[in-house]
């Protein structure tokens, strides 16, 4: 049976981030995404102009039918859209964990777009408060890690793309102690949905049963290749080529 990843994220009509990125990345790694829309957005490959959270009860109904119909092998969470949605997702996670205490949950704590645009209603940090203790792996970038501070997550993968220099350093911490650092050359462009891609890839590998370190390694290799082969659809950020192929 193909492993499934229950995904909570927003809809990017440009197809570069959010649910579109998650579906492609999880599928490319051999899994199947079960996408639940948490927010509708007005955005292109550079800016987010508007975010409309999906009604909480509708979001829950989307998830309920999937949980009742399919075995869930991992969960990936992007933007919840609102504090109410985040609280509802937390309740759904507790329900899933009651049946499967080891269910892996990957949380991409997206606090704003790459340009600083808001991606939900209200305080983004406060909205994540109930979700943080439920995450198996938290995947913040450097600004998000600074904003969140100490977090109640066993595994934290701090990505270094927002740092300086020609080498990007991604650091894996377990219970606040660094376990390993990965170094890779900085690629020459900026990319739309790179964080979504990495978090979704981690969730896919965990759904296959990889140990955390192995999932982090495989997901980073995949994400780096997707960025290295990114394509241009308009001025500004490039779109990661999540489904690699040759013509």
Coordinates of C-alpha atoms in Angstrom, one line a residue:
X1 CA 0.0 0.0 0.0
X2 CA 1.3 3.5 -0.8
X3 CA 2.0 5.5 2.3
X4 CA -0.3 8.5 2.9
X5 CA 0.5 12.0 4.3
X6 CA -2.4 14.0 5.6
X7 CA -1.6 17.6 4.7
X8 CA -2.9 20.8 6.2
X9 CA -1.9 23.9 4.2
X10 CA -3.1 26.8 2.1
X11 CA -3.9 26.9 -1.6
X12 CA -1.4 28.9 -3.7
X13 CA -3.1 29.5 -7.1
X14 CA 0.4 30.0 -8.6
X15 CA 1.2 26.4 -7.9
X16 CA 4.5 27.2 -6.3
X17 CA 3.9 26.7 -2.5
X18 CA 1.4 25.3 -0.1
X19 CA -0.8 22.4 -1.1
X20 CA 0.5 22.3 -4.7
X21 CA 4.1 22.0 -3.4
X22 CA 3.2 19.4 -0.9
X23 CA 1.3 17.2 -3.3
X24 CA 4.1 17.2 -5.8
X25 CA 6.9 16.6 -3.3
X26 CA 5.1 13.8 -1.6
X27 CA 4.1 12.2 -4.8
X28 CA 7.6 12.5 -6.2
X29 CA 9.0 10.5 -3.3
X30 CA 6.5 7.7 -3.7
X31 CA 3.8 8.7 -1.2
X32 CA 0.3 10.0 -1.6
X33 CA -0.9 13.4 -0.2
X34 CA -4.3 13.8 1.3
X35 CA -4.6 17.6 1.0
X36 CA -6.8 19.6 3.4
X37 CA -7.2 23.3 2.5
X38 CA -6.8 25.6 5.5
X39 CA -6.7 28.9 3.6
X40 CA -7.3 30.3 0.2
X41 CA -4.7 32.9 -0.9
X42 CA -4.2 35.6 -3.6
X43 CA -0.6 35.3 -4.5
X44 CA 1.9 34.9 -7.3
X45 CA 5.5 33.6 -7.2
X46 CA 6.7 36.7 -5.3
X47 CA 4.0 38.2 -3.0
X48 CA 1.0 37.2 -1.0
X49 CA -1.7 39.8 -1.4
X50 CA -4.6 38.2 0.5
X51 CA -5.3 35.3 2.8
X52 CA -8.8 34.0 3.6
X53 CA -8.9 31.2 6.2
X54 CA -11.2 28.3 5.4
X55 CA -14.1 28.0 7.8
X56 CA -13.0 25.8 10.7
X57 CA -15.9 23.4 10.5
X58 CA -15.4 22.9 6.7
X59 CA -11.7 22.3 7.3
X60 CA -12.5 19.7 9.9
X61 CA -15.1 18.0 7.7
X62 CA -12.4 17.7 5.0
X63 CA -10.1 16.0 7.4
X64 CA -12.7 13.8 9.1
X65 CA -13.7 12.0 5.9
X66 CA -10.0 11.3 5.1
X67 CA -9.3 10.0 8.6
X68 CA -12.3 7.8 8.5
X69 CA -11.5 6.5 5.0
X70 CA -7.8 6.0 4.9
X71 CA -4.8 4.9 7.0
X72 CA -2.7 7.9 7.8
X73 CA 1.0 7.3 7.9
X74 CA 2.2 10.9 8.5
X75 CA 0.9 14.4 8.9
X76 CA 2.4 17.6 7.4
X77 CA 1.2 21.0 8.6
X78 CA 1.8 24.3 6.8
X79 CA -0.2 27.5 7.5
X80 CA -3.3 26.8 9.6
X81 CA -4.8 30.1 8.4
X82 CA -6.2 31.1 11.8
X83 CA -5.8 30.3 15.5
X84 CA -9.2 28.5 15.4
X85 CA -8.0 26.3 12.6
X86 CA -4.8 25.5 14.4
X87 CA -6.7 24.5 17.5
X88 CA -8.9 22.3 15.4
X89 CA -5.9 20.6 13.8
X90 CA -4.4 20.0 17.2
X91 CA -7.7 18.2 18.3
X92 CA -7.5 16.1 15.1
X93 CA -3.9 15.2 15.9
X94 CA -4.7 14.2 19.4
X95 CA -7.4 11.9 18.0
X96 CA -5.0 10.4 15.5
X97 CA -2.3 9.9 18.1
X98 CA -4.8 8.1 20.4
X99 CA -5.0 5.4 17.8
X100 CA -1.3 5.6 16.7
X101 CA 1.0 7.2 19.4
X102 CA 4.0 7.1 17.1
X103 CA 2.3 8.9 14.1
X104 CA 4.9 11.3 12.7
X105 CA 3.9 15.0 12.4
X106 CA 6.0 17.5 10.5
X107 CA 5.3 21.2 11.2
X108 CA 6.5 23.9 8.9
X109 CA 6.0 27.0 11.2
X110 CA 5.4 29.5 8.4
X111 CA 5.1 32.9 10.1
X112 CA 5.2 35.0 6.9
X113 CA 6.0 34.8 3.2
X114 CA 9.6 35.3 2.1
X115 CA 8.8 38.9 1.6
X116 CA 7.2 39.2 5.0
X117 CA 3.6 39.1 3.9
X118 CA 1.1 37.7 6.5
X119 CA -0.2 34.2 5.8
X120 CA -3.1 34.1 8.2
X121 CA -5.4 36.0 10.5
X122 CA -4.1 37.1 13.9
X123 CA -0.8 36.3 15.7
X124 CA 1.0 33.6 13.7
X125 CA 3.2 32.6 16.7
X126 CA 0.3 32.3 19.1
X127 CA -1.6 30.2 16.5
X128 CA 1.1 27.6 16.6
X129 CA 1.1 27.2 20.4
X130 CA -1.1 24.2 20.5
X131 CA 0.6 22.5 17.5
X132 CA 4.2 22.8 18.6
X133 CA 4.0 20.1 21.4
X134 CA 2.4 17.7 18.9
X135 CA 5.2 18.0 16.2
X136 CA 7.6 15.2 15.7
X137 CA 9.8 17.4 13.6
X138 CA 9.7 21.2 13.4
X139 CA 11.3 22.8 10.3
X140 CA 11.8 26.5 10.9
X141 CA 14.1 28.8 8.9
X142 CA 16.4 31.1 10.8
X143 CA 14.0 34.0 11.3
X144 CA 11.2 31.6 12.4
X145 CA 13.6 29.8 14.8
X146 CA 14.4 33.2 16.4
X147 CA 10.8 34.2 16.6
X148 CA 9.7 30.9 18.2
X149 CA 12.6 30.7 20.7
X150 CA 12.7 27.5 22.8
X151 CA 10.1 25.0 21.5
X152 CA 8.6 21.8 23.0
X153 CA 9.6 19.6 20.1
X154 CA 11.9 16.7 20.2
X155 CA 13.4 17.3 16.7
X156 CA 14.0 20.7 15.2
X157 CA 15.6 21.2 11.8
X158 CA 16.7 24.8 11.4
X159 CA 17.3 25.6 7.8
X160 CA 20.0 28.1 6.9
X161 CA 18.9 29.6 3.6
X162 CA 18.3 33.0 5.2
X163 CA 21.9 33.1 6.4
X164 CA 24.9 34.7 4.7
X165 CA 27.7 33.2 2.7
X166 CA 28.1 30.7 -0.1
X167 CA 27.4 27.7 2.1
X168 CA 24.0 26.9 3.6
X169 CA 24.1 25.1 7.0
X170 CA 21.0 23.2 8.1
X171 CA 21.1 22.1 11.7
X172 CA 19.3 19.2 13.4
X173 CA 18.7 19.6 17.1
X174 CA 17.2 17.0 19.4
X175 CA 15.8 18.2 22.7
X176 CA 17.7 21.5 22.1
X177 CA 21.1 19.8 21.5
X178 CA 22.6 19.9 18.0
X179 CA 23.0 16.4 16.6
X180 CA 24.2 17.1 13.1
X181 CA 24.8 19.8 10.6
X182 CA 24.5 19.5 6.8
X183 CA 26.4 21.9 4.5
X184 CA 25.5 22.5 0.9
X185 CA 26.4 25.2 -1.7
X186 CA 24.1 28.1 -1.9
X187 CA 22.2 28.1 -5.2
X188 CA 22.1 31.2 -7.3
X189 CA 18.4 32.1 -7.3
X190 CA 15.5 32.6 -4.9
X191 CA 12.8 30.0 -4.8
X192 CA 9.0 29.9 -4.1
X193 CA 7.9 27.1 -1.8
X194 CA 11.3 25.7 -0.8
X195 CA 10.3 25.3 2.8
X196 CA 7.1 23.6 1.9
X197 CA 9.1 21.2 -0.3
X198 CA 11.5 20.2 2.4
X199 CA 8.9 19.7 5.1
X200 CA 6.7 17.7 2.8
X201 CA 9.6 15.5 1.7
X202 CA 10.5 14.9 5.4
X203 CA 6.9 13.8 6.0
X204 CA 6.9 11.5 3.0
X205 CA 10.1 9.8 4.2
X206 CA 8.8 9.4 7.7
X207 CA 5.6 7.9 6.2
X208 CA 7.8 5.3 4.6
X209 CA 9.2 4.5 8.1
X210 CA 12.6 6.2 7.8
X211 CA 14.3 7.0 11.1
X212 CA 14.4 10.8 11.6
X213 CA 18.0 11.3 10.7
X214 CA 17.6 9.3 7.5
X215 CA 14.4 11.2 6.6
X216 CA 16.1 14.5 7.1
X217 CA 19.0 13.4 4.9
X218 CA 16.9 12.1 2.1
X219 CA 14.6 15.0 2.1
X220 CA 17.4 17.6 1.9
X221 CA 19.0 15.7 -1.0
X222 CA 15.6 15.7 -2.8
X223 CA 14.9 19.4 -2.0
X224 CA 18.4 20.5 -3.1
X225 CA 17.9 18.8 -6.5
X226 CA 14.4 20.3 -6.9
X227 CA 15.8 23.7 -6.3
X228 CA 18.9 23.1 -8.5
X229 CA 16.5 22.3 -11.4
X230 CA 14.0 25.0 -10.6
X231 CA 12.2 26.7 -13.5
X232 CA 11.1 30.2 -14.4
X233 CA 7.4 31.1 -15.1
X234 CA 7.6 34.9 -14.5
X235 CA 9.9 37.5 -13.0
X236 CA 11.2 36.9 -9.5
X237 CA 11.3 33.6 -7.6
X238 CA 11.7 30.4 -9.4
X239 CA 9.5 27.3 -8.9
X240 CA 11.3 24.1 -7.6
X241 CA 11.1 21.3 -10.0
X242 CA 9.6 18.8 -7.6
X243 CA 8.9 16.1 -10.2
X244 CA 12.2 15.6 -11.9
X245 CA 12.1 14.3 -15.4
X246 CA 13.9 14.5 -18.7
X247 CA 12.5 15.5 -22.1

